[in-house]
Amino acid sequence: MPELPEVETTVRDLNFIKNLIIKKINLYRKDIRYPIPKKIIKISKNQKILKTYRIGKYIIINLDNLYSIVIHLGMSGRLKLLNRNQKPDKHDHVELLLSNNQKIIFNDPRRFGLIDILKTPFLKNSKYFLNQGIDPFDKMFNANYLYKRISNSQSNIKAIIMNQKIILGIGNIYASEILFDSKISPLKRGRRINKGEAIKLLRSIKKILLKAINNKGSTLRDYSRIYGTLGNYQNIFKVYNKEGDYILINKMRGKIIRITQNGRSTFYCPLFQK
């Protein structure tokens, strides 16, 4: 599933569409995670794009008529940039035809993504963003906030940092990498995390996500940038998908193991993560 770094990379790749006009939207398949509202065609037609940005794992495209297109890539979704005369491929569900003779395509083989259109002033009160957590790069995301949300929790720390009502954008891949970097076991309960560990965890969250963004995200299966190029962070994973490998730190050799938590694989090194 595309996580914060992949979504942020996609948003940055889309910066060029600012001030372009959406000439037309074509819907090839509407029965994805939620039905795509047919009104998106009429509302978006001939509207100027004012801004693209990210809220958690959601891509937001502001239009000049005070509406916004909301996109979530789901498990396997991605956006593609093509010339307008190129025919749609399998799993291309939506086309945004732009005034520069290019088009943005929403491709989603597993159809867990979503596209919606909402009034911009009411975005934050929509079902997608109500009761959400704080973005890791928001100035309000600090050690005090993190420790307060962790310290009374009976949940394991991996589940806590993946909880979108606490922290936005962290999924299974980066949770394992973040916890290894902070040297915290994914099995540790939130209530057993002390303030010093919370500070280390905060630093690791920002560090790993920023490093992944700078490497254009991670390509494991479906994700690629809008140009078709791949992310690079998967080439420098420390623990994710590295079961059985060994890590050498300060002349100590630790083995990476895989466990299952909440139905998902977790990779970590018990020697270095306590």
Tab-separated table of N, CA and C in Angstrom, residues 11-155:
chain	number	residue	atom	x	y	z
A	11	VAL	N	2.401	13.696	-5.023
A	11	VAL	CA	1.952	15.093	-4.946
A	11	VAL	C	3.010	16.034	-5.509
A	12	ARG	N	4.255	15.803	-5.164
A	12	ARG	CA	5.331	16.659	-5.688
A	12	ARG	C	5.455	16.516	-7.196
A	13	ASP	N	5.269	15.297	-7.699
A	13	ASP	CA	5.303	15.093	-9.150
A	13	ASP	C	4.156	15.825	-9.849
A	14	LEU	N	3.061	16.035	-9.121
A	14	LEU	CA	1.884	16.691	-9.700
A	14	LEU	C	1.930	18.210	-9.616
A	15	ASN	N	2.978	18.762	-9.048
A	15	ASN	CA	3.041	20.218	-8.885
A	15	ASN	C	2.872	20.971	-10.201
A	16	PHE	N	3.294	20.347	-11.291
A	16	PHE	CA	3.254	21.028	-12.591
A	16	PHE	C	1.829	21.288	-13.076
A	17	ILE	N	0.823	20.598	-12.516
A	17	ILE	CA	-0.543	20.787	-13.016
A	17	ILE	C	-1.210	22.042	-12.458
A	18	LYS	N	-0.542	22.735	-11.546
A	18	LYS	CA	-1.092	23.992	-11.034
A	18	LYS	C	-1.341	24.961	-12.189
A	19	ASN	N	-2.505	25.569	-12.199
A	19	ASN	CA	-2.961	26.540	-13.206
A	19	ASN	C	-3.388	25.904	-14.531
A	20	LEU	N	-3.284	24.578	-14.649
A	20	LEU	CA	-3.846	23.922	-15.826
A	20	LEU	C	-5.358	23.770	-15.647
A	21	ILE	N	-6.047	23.524	-16.761
A	21	ILE	CA	-7.499	23.367	-16.750
A	21	ILE	C	-7.849	21.892	-16.937
A	22	ILE	N	-8.781	21.405	-16.133
A	22	ILE	CA	-9.326	20.064	-16.381
A	22	ILE	C	-10.388	20.200	-17.472
A	23	LYS	N	-10.071	19.728	-18.651
A	23	LYS	CA	-10.999	19.866	-19.778
A	23	LYS	C	-12.149	18.858	-19.696
A	24	LYS	N	-11.821	17.681	-19.172
A	24	LYS	CA	-12.838	16.626	-19.139
A	24	LYS	C	-12.362	15.512	-18.213
A	25	ILE	N	-13.315	14.816	-17.605
A	25	ILE	CA	-13.001	13.607	-16.839
A	25	ILE	C	-13.752	12.435	-17.449
A	26	ASN	N	-13.033	11.350	-17.712
A	26	ASN	CA	-13.641	10.117	-18.205
A	26	ASN	C	-13.629	9.072	-17.095
A	27	LEU	N	-14.772	8.459	-16.851
A	27	LEU	CA	-14.878	7.372	-15.880
A	27	LEU	C	-15.038	6.058	-16.636
A	28	TYR	N	-14.074	5.159	-16.477
A	28	TYR	CA	-14.143	3.862	-17.151
A	28	TYR	C	-14.683	2.769	-16.232
A	29	ARG	N	-14.515	2.985	-14.938
A	29	ARG	CA	-15.064	2.029	-13.967
A	29	ARG	C	-15.360	2.781	-12.680
A	30	LYS	N	-16.588	2.721	-12.235
A	30	LYS	CA	-16.989	3.500	-11.060
A	30	LYS	C	-17.075	2.671	-9.782
A	31	ASP	N	-17.016	1.331	-9.917
A	31	ASP	CA	-17.223	0.472	-8.746
A	31	ASP	C	-15.894	0.090	-8.092
A	32	ILE	N	-15.179	1.113	-7.608
A	32	ILE	CA	-13.977	0.823	-6.837
A	32	ILE	C	-14.378	0.812	-5.362
A	33	ARG	N	-13.485	1.123	-4.468
A	33	ARG	CA	-13.766	1.013	-3.026
A	33	ARG	C	-15.103	1.657	-2.650
A	34	TYR	N	-15.280	2.892	-3.090
A	34	TYR	CA	-16.572	3.560	-2.991
A	34	TYR	C	-16.940	4.000	-4.400
A	35	PRO	N	-18.219	3.985	-4.760
A	35	PRO	CA	-18.601	4.434	-6.103
A	35	PRO	C	-18.125	5.864	-6.366
A	36	ILE	N	-17.514	6.075	-7.522
A	36	ILE	CA	-17.069	7.423	-7.884
A	36	ILE	C	-18.300	8.245	-8.258
A	37	PRO	N	-18.513	9.383	-7.618
A	37	PRO	CA	-19.727	10.161	-7.909
A	37	PRO	C	-19.716	10.694	-9.340
A	38	LYS	N	-20.810	10.470	-10.039
A	38	LYS	CA	-20.901	10.915	-11.430
A	38	LYS	C	-20.807	12.431	-11.546
A	39	LYS	N	-21.193	13.143	-10.486
A	39	LYS	CA	-21.167	14.608	-10.517
A	39	LYS	C	-19.764	15.168	-10.691
A	40	ILE	N	-18.739	14.342	-10.454
A	40	ILE	CA	-17.361	14.817	-10.595
A	40	ILE	C	-17.093	15.283	-12.021
A	41	ILE	N	-17.773	14.678	-12.995
A	41	ILE	CA	-17.566	15.042	-14.402
A	41	ILE	C	-18.001	16.484	-14.655
A	42	LYS	N	-19.205	16.811	-14.214
A	42	LYS	CA	-19.749	18.152	-14.443
A	42	LYS	C	-19.047	19.205	-13.592
A	43	ILE	N	-18.816	18.894	-12.318
A	43	ILE	CA	-18.226	19.877	-11.405
A	43	ILE	C	-16.798	20.238	-11.805
A	44	SER	N	-16.053	19.265	-12.325
A	44	SER	CA	-14.636	19.496	-12.640
A	44	SER	C	-14.400	20.076	-14.028
A	45	LYS	N	-15.379	19.996	-14.898
A	45	LYS	CA	-15.169	20.396	-16.289
A	45	LYS	C	-14.797	21.871	-16.403
A	46	ASN	N	-13.702	22.119	-17.125
A	46	ASN	CA	-13.195	23.470	-17.407
A	46	ASN	C	-12.811	24.254	-16.151
A	47	GLN	N	-12.427	23.539	-15.114
A	47	GLN	CA	-11.999	24.195	-13.881
A	47	GLN	C	-10.473	24.259	-13.801
A	48	LYS	N	-9.984	25.392	-13.305
A	48	LYS	CA	-8.542	25.569	-13.123
A	48	LYS	C	-8.089	24.862	-11.849
A	49	ILE	N	-6.923	24.237	-11.928
A	49	ILE	CA	-6.321	23.599	-10.761
A	49	ILE	C	-5.519	24.644	-9.995
A	50	LEU	N	-5.865	24.852	-8.748
A	50	LEU	CA	-5.195	25.867	-7.930
A	50	LEU	C	-4.011	25.310	-7.157
A	51	LYS	N	-4.130	24.065	-6.720
A	51	LYS	CA	-3.120	23.539	-5.803
A	51	LYS	C	-3.281	22.029	-5.668
A	52	THR	N	-2.167	21.325	-5.479
A	52	THR	CA	-2.209	19.914	-5.106
A	52	THR	C	-1.418	19.745	-3.818
A	53	TYR	N	-1.951	18.957	-2.916
A	53	TYR	CA	-1.249	18.727	-1.656
A	53	TYR	C	-1.721	17.411	-1.052
A	54	ARG	N	-1.165	17.083	0.104
A	54	ARG	CA	-1.430	15.808	0.754
A	54	ARG	C	-2.034	16.027	2.140
A	55	ILE	N	-3.020	15.205	2.477
A	55	ILE	CA	-3.482	15.079	3.862
A	55	ILE	C	-3.334	13.609	4.222
A	56	GLY	N	-2.347	13.286	5.041
A	56	GLY	CA	-2.079	11.884	5.342
A	56	GLY	C	-1.743	11.123	4.076
A	57	LYS	N	-2.536	10.100	3.765
A	57	LYS	CA	-2.332	9.311	2.549
A	57	LYS	C	-3.269	9.742	1.416
A	58	TYR	N	-3.944	10.864	1.584
A	58	TYR	CA	-4.876	11.364	0.572
A	58	TYR	C	-4.225	12.447	-0.276
A	59	ILE	N	-4.510	12.432	-1.568
A	59	ILE	CA	-4.082	13.472	-2.501
A	59	ILE	C	-5.264	14.420	-2.718
A	60	ILE	N	-5.011	15.711	-2.569
A	60	ILE	CA	-6.062	16.718	-2.722
A	60	ILE	C	-5.720	17.615	-3.905
A	61	ILE	N	-6.683	17.812	-4.800
A	61	ILE	CA	-6.540	18.728	-5.932
A	61	ILE	C	-7.599	19.816	-5.788
A	62	ASN	N	-7.170	21.017	-5.412
A	62	ASN	CA	-8.098	22.150	-5.258
A	62	ASN	C	-8.439	22.748	-6.614
A	63	LEU	N	-9.718	23.000	-6.853
A	63	LEU	CA	-10.187	23.636	-8.081
A	63	LEU	C	-10.665	25.050	-7.778
A	64	ASP	N	-10.761	25.873	-8.815
A	64	ASP	CA	-11.094	27.286	-8.579
A	64	ASP	C	-12.582	27.539	-8.361
A	65	ASN	N	-13.402	26.496	-8.381
A	65	ASN	CA	-14.828	26.656	-8.084
A	65	ASN	C	-15.160	26.234	-6.653
A	66	LEU	N	-14.124	26.172	-5.804
A	66	LEU	CA	-14.269	25.821	-4.385
A	66	LEU	C	-14.666	24.364	-4.172
A	67	TYR	N	-14.306	23.533	-5.126
A	67	TYR	CA	-14.409	22.084	-4.953
A	67	TYR	C	-13.003	21.487	-4.980
A	68	SER	N	-12.864	20.298	-4.401
A	68	SER	CA	-11.581	19.596	-4.407
A	68	SER	C	-11.787	18.134	-4.771
A	69	ILE	N	-10.902	17.631	-5.617
A	69	ILE	CA	-10.876	16.204	-5.923
A	69	ILE	C	-10.030	15.516	-4.857
A	70	VAL	N	-10.576	14.457	-4.273
A	70	VAL	CA	-9.901	13.705	-3.214
A	70	VAL	C	-9.563	12.319	-3.751
A	71	ILE	N	-8.296	11.934	-3.637
A	71	ILE	CA	-7.834	10.649	-4.167
A	71	ILE	C	-7.106	9.875	-3.076
A	72	HIS	N	-7.461	8.611	-2.913
A	72	HIS	CA	-6.707	7.696	-2.045
A	72	HIS	C	-6.271	6.522	-2.910
A	73	LEU	N	-5.001	6.162	-2.840
A	73	LEU	CA	-4.452	5.139	-3.726
A	73	LEU	C	-4.748	3.716	-3.268
A	74	GLY	N	-5.273	3.554	-2.059
A	74	GLY	CA	-5.653	2.226	-1.593
A	74	GLY	C	-4.478	1.279	-1.488
A	75	MET	N	-4.693	0.009	-1.857
A	75	MET	CA	-3.649	-1.012	-1.755
A	75	MET	C	-2.703	-1.003	-2.950
A	76	SER	N	-3.241	-0.731	-4.129
A	76	SER	CA	-2.438	-0.916	-5.341
A	76	SER	C	-2.567	0.232	-6.336
A	77	GLY	N	-3.180	1.329	-5.931
A	77	GLY	CA	-3.416	2.420	-6.870
A	77	GLY	C	-2.182	3.258	-7.155
A	78	ARG	N	-2.201	3.919	-8.299
A	78	ARG	CA	-1.160	4.877	-8.663
A	78	ARG	C	-1.731	5.841	-9.694
A	79	LEU	N	-1.079	6.978	-9.826
A	79	LEU	CA	-1.426	7.942	-10.860
A	79	LEU	C	-0.382	7.887	-11.958
A	80	LYS	N	-0.842	8.018	-13.197
A	80	LYS	CA	0.063	7.978	-14.348
A	80	LYS	C	-0.119	9.249	-15.171
A	81	LEU	N	0.961	9.722	-15.748
A	81	LEU	CA	0.927	10.869	-16.655
A	81	LEU	C	1.175	10.377	-18.071
A	82	LEU	N	0.209	10.638	-18.960
A	82	LEU	CA	0.321	10.193	-20.346
A	82	LEU	C	-0.120	11.309	-21.281
A	83	ASN	N	0.202	11.150	-22.561
A	83	ASN	CA	-0.337	12.043	-23.576
A	83	ASN	C	-1.813	11.721	-23.800
A	84	ARG	N	-2.586	12.718	-24.195
A	84	ARG	CA	-4.035	12.549	-24.287
A	84	ARG	C	-4.455	11.500	-25.305
A	85	ASN	N	-3.637	11.270	-26.331
A	85	ASN	CA	-4.038	10.332	-27.384
A	85	ASN	C	-3.721	8.875	-27.053
A	86	GLN	N	-3.087	8.618	-25.918
A	86	GLN	CA	-2.781	7.243	-25.545
A	86	GLN	C	-4.028	6.561	-24.992
A	87	LYS	N	-4.266	5.328	-25.468
A	87	LYS	CA	-5.464	4.597	-25.075
A	87	LYS	C	-5.322	4.062	-23.646
A	88	PRO	N	-6.447	3.938	-22.928
A	88	PRO	CA	-6.385	3.427	-21.557
A	88	PRO	C	-5.946	1.972	-21.500
A	89	ASP	N	-5.221	1.634	-20.437
A	89	ASP	CA	-4.780	0.267	-20.186
A	89	ASP	C	-5.761	-0.424	-19.248
A	90	LYS	N	-5.532	-1.703	-19.055
A	90	LYS	CA	-6.297	-2.451	-18.069
A	90	LYS	C	-6.101	-1.818	-16.687
A	91	HIS	N	-7.156	-1.715	-15.931
A	91	HIS	CA	-7.157	-1.146	-14.574
A	91	HIS	C	-7.035	0.376	-14.556
A	92	ASP	N	-7.089	1.034	-15.728
A	92	ASP	CA	-7.196	2.497	-15.756
A	92	ASP	C	-8.672	2.848	-15.573
A	93	HIS	N	-9.016	3.429	-14.431
A	93	HIS	CA	-10.424	3.638	-14.094
A	93	HIS	C	-10.909	5.065	-14.333
A	94	VAL	N	-10.001	6.041	-14.221
A	94	VAL	CA	-10.389	7.448	-14.344
A	94	VAL	C	-9.314	8.205	-15.109
A	95	GLU	N	-9.744	9.124	-15.986
A	95	GLU	CA	-8.829	10.008	-16.712
A	95	GLU	C	-9.188	11.459	-16.440
A	96	LEU	N	-8.190	12.253	-16.132
A	96	LEU	CA	-8.345	13.708	-16.056
A	96	LEU	C	-7.625	14.301	-17.257
A	97	LEU	N	-8.375	14.795	-18.235
A	97	LEU	CA	-7.782	15.375	-19.432
A	97	LEU	C	-7.447	16.834	-19.159
A	98	LEU	N	-6.180	17.198	-19.367
A	98	LEU	CA	-5.682	18.519	-18.999
A	98	LEU	C	-5.513	19.419	-20.212
A	99	SER	N	-5.410	20.705	-19.954
A	99	SER	CA	-5.323	21.699	-21.027
A	99	SER	C	-3.974	21.715	-21.729
A	100	ASN	N	-2.997	20.960	-21.243
A	100	ASN	CA	-1.684	20.894	-21.905
A	100	ASN	C	-1.554	19.662	-22.787
A	101	ASN	N	-2.692	19.037	-23.112
A	101	ASN	CA	-2.741	17.834	-23.949
A	101	ASN	C	-2.128	16.602	-23.285
A	102	GLN	N	-2.076	16.613	-21.983
A	102	GLN	CA	-1.701	15.421	-21.229
A	102	GLN	C	-2.900	14.982	-20.389
A	103	LYS	N	-2.771	13.824	-19.776
A	103	LYS	CA	-3.840	13.351	-18.899
A	103	LYS	C	-3.251	12.625	-17.693
A	104	ILE	N	-3.940	12.768	-16.572
A	104	ILE	CA	-3.611	12.045	-15.353
A	104	ILE	C	-4.580	10.875	-15.254
A	105	ILE	N	-4.038	9.682	-15.088
A	105	ILE	CA	-4.856	8.473	-15.033
A	105	ILE	C	-4.765	7.848	-13.648
A	106	PHE	N	-5.917	7.436	-13.127
A	106	PHE	CA	-5.966	6.679	-11.878
A	106	PHE	C	-6.056	5.204	-12.231
A	107	ASN	N	-5.001	4.466	-11.888
A	107	ASN	CA	-4.907	3.037	-12.179
A	107	ASN	C	-4.919	2.279	-10.856
A	108	ASP	N	-5.759	1.248	-10.755
A	108	ASP	CA	-5.888	0.549	-9.472
A	108	ASP	C	-6.346	-0.893	-9.693
A	109	PRO	N	-5.396	-1.833	-9.808
A	109	PRO	CA	-5.761	-3.228	-10.079
A	109	PRO	C	-6.688	-3.845	-9.035
A	110	ARG	N	-6.454	-3.564	-7.754
A	110	ARG	CA	-7.242	-4.214	-6.702
A	110	ARG	C	-8.488	-3.418	-6.310
A	111	ARG	N	-8.598	-2.201	-6.798
A	111	ARG	CA	-9.787	-1.361	-6.639
A	111	ARG	C	-10.135	-1.056	-5.173
A	112	PHE	N	-9.102	-0.854	-4.343
A	112	PHE	CA	-9.331	-0.421	-2.966
A	112	PHE	C	-9.126	1.084	-2.803
A	113	GLY	N	-8.772	1.768	-3.878
A	113	GLY	CA	-8.599	3.210	-3.815
A	113	GLY	C	-9.939	3.922	-3.888
A	114	LEU	N	-9.877	5.247	-3.890
A	114	LEU	CA	-11.124	6.010	-4.012
A	114	LEU	C	-10.858	7.356	-4.667
A	115	ILE	N	-11.885	7.876	-5.311
A	115	ILE	CA	-11.886	9.235	-5.847
A	115	ILE	C	-13.230	9.859	-5.500
A	116	ASP	N	-13.177	11.059	-4.965
A	116	ASP	CA	-14.400	11.759	-4.593
A	116	ASP	C	-14.216	13.236	-4.919
A	117	ILE	N	-15.296	13.989	-4.882
A	117	ILE	CA	-15.207	15.438	-5.035
A	117	ILE	C	-16.037	16.080	-3.925
A	118	LEU	N	-15.417	17.012	-3.214
A	118	LEU	CA	-16.038	17.633	-2.046
A	118	LEU	C	-15.871	19.142	-2.114
A	119	LYS	N	-16.719	19.852	-1.412
A	119	LYS	CA	-16.553	21.299	-1.304
A	119	LYS	C	-15.323	21.604	-0.457
A	120	THR	N	-14.432	22.401	-0.998
A	120	THR	CA	-13.151	22.672	-0.342
A	120	THR	C	-13.291	23.197	1.090
A	121	PRO	N	-14.193	24.141	1.370
A	121	PRO	CA	-14.273	24.659	2.745
A	121	PRO	C	-14.660	23.608	3.785
A	122	PHE	N	-15.244	22.496	3.324
A	122	PHE	CA	-15.725	21.482	4.268
A	122	PHE	C	-14.891	20.204	4.242
A	123	LEU	N	-13.723	20.260	3.620
A	123	LEU	CA	-12.873	19.071	3.517
A	123	LEU	C	-12.574	18.461	4.879
A	124	LYS	N	-12.105	19.293	5.809
A	124	LYS	CA	-11.649	18.790	7.106
A	124	LYS	C	-12.771	18.144	7.918
A	125	ASN	N	-14.015	18.472	7.582
A	125	ASN	CA	-15.150	17.891	8.306
A	125	ASN	C	-15.764	16.697	7.582
A	126	SER	N	-15.128	16.262	6.502
A	126	SER	CA	-15.650	15.123	5.754
A	126	SER	C	-15.310	13.819	6.474
A	127	LYS	N	-15.948	12.745	6.052
A	127	LYS	CA	-15.725	11.438	6.684
A	127	LYS	C	-14.287	10.963	6.530
A	128	TYR	N	-13.571	11.491	5.542
A	128	TYR	CA	-12.195	11.051	5.324
A	128	TYR	C	-11.221	11.656	6.329
A	129	PHE	N	-11.530	12.832	6.842
A	129	PHE	CA	-10.550	13.562	7.652
A	129	PHE	C	-11.014	13.888	9.064
A	130	LEU	N	-12.246	13.553	9.374
A	130	LEU	CA	-12.751	13.809	10.719
A	130	LEU	C	-12.067	12.871	11.712
A	131	ASN	N	-11.665	13.383	12.843
A	131	ASN	CA	-11.012	12.604	13.905
A	131	ASN	C	-9.667	12.012	13.485
A	132	GLN	N	-9.014	12.645	12.534
A	132	GLN	CA	-7.712	12.144	12.103
A	132	GLN	C	-6.613	12.582	13.062
A	133	GLY	N	-5.468	11.899	12.965
A	133	GLY	CA	-4.316	12.249	13.778
A	133	GLY	C	-3.544	13.416	13.190
A	134	ILE	N	-2.301	13.552	13.631
A	134	ILE	CA	-1.443	14.657	13.202
A	134	ILE	C	-0.422	14.156	12.186
A	135	ASP	N	-0.147	14.965	11.192
A	135	ASP	CA	0.868	14.627	10.204
A	135	ASP	C	2.248	14.647	10.863
A	136	PRO	N	3.117	13.688	10.525
A	136	PRO	CA	4.454	13.646	11.132
A	136	PRO	C	5.300	14.890	10.893
A	137	PHE	N	4.956	15.679	9.869
A	137	PHE	CA	5.732	16.884	9.581
A	137	PHE	C	5.013	18.162	10.025
A	138	ASP	N	3.919	17.993	10.743
A	138	ASP	CA	3.219	19.136	11.330
A	138	ASP	C	3.974	19.592	12.576
A	139	LYS	N	4.019	20.892	12.809
A	139	LYS	CA	4.745	21.416	13.970
A	139	LYS	C	4.110	20.964	15.285
A	140	MET	N	2.841	20.549	15.244
A	140	MET	CA	2.166	20.062	16.448
A	140	MET	C	2.565	18.633	16.800
A	141	PHE	N	3.229	17.965	15.866
A	141	PHE	CA	3.682	16.600	16.132
A	141	PHE	C	5.019	16.670	16.855
A	142	ASN	N	4.974	16.568	18.163
A	142	ASN	CA	6.177	16.698	18.978
A	142	ASN	C	6.209	15.598	20.029
A	143	ALA	N	7.269	15.597	20.836
A	143	ALA	CA	7.457	14.530	21.822
A	143	ALA	C	6.338	14.499	22.856
A	144	ASN	N	5.862	15.665	23.257
A	144	ASN	CA	4.783	15.711	24.250
A	144	ASN	C	3.506	15.075	23.710
A	145	TYR	N	3.171	15.417	22.461
A	145	TYR	CA	1.983	14.827	21.838
A	145	TYR	C	2.133	13.319	21.736
A	146	LEU	N	3.280	12.867	21.225
A	146	LEU	CA	3.486	11.441	21.000
A	146	LEU	C	3.450	10.665	22.318
A	147	TYR	N	4.157	11.168	23.315
A	147	TYR	CA	4.209	10.465	24.600
A	147	TYR	C	2.820	10.403	25.245
A	148	LYS	N	2.076	11.475	25.121
A	148	LYS	CA	0.725	11.502	25.697
A	148	LYS	C	-0.173	10.454	25.046
A	149	ARG	N	-0.055	10.292	23.719
A	149	ARG	CA	-0.897	9.331	23.010
A	149	ARG	C	-0.446	7.894	23.220
A	150	ILE	N	0.832	7.710	23.565
A	150	ILE	CA	1.390	6.377	23.745
A	150	ILE	C	1.247	5.871	25.173
A	151	SER	N	1.510	6.729	26.132
A	151	SER	CA	1.815	6.306	27.502
A	151	SER	C	0.702	5.549	28.222
A	152	ASN	N	-0.531	5.741	27.829
A	152	ASN	CA	-1.632	5.037	28.499
A	152	ASN	C	-2.217	3.902	27.666
A	153	SER	N	-1.536	3.569	26.576
A	153	SER	CA	-2.090	2.577	25.654
A	153	SER	C	-1.613	1.161	25.975
A	154	GLN	N	-2.533	0.220	25.896
A	154	GLN	CA	-2.202	-1.197	26.058
A	154	GLN	C	-1.793	-1.822	24.725
A	155	SER	N	-1.959	-1.102	23.630
A	155	SER	CA	-1.610	-1.628	22.306
A	155	SER	C	-0.104	-1.698	22.137
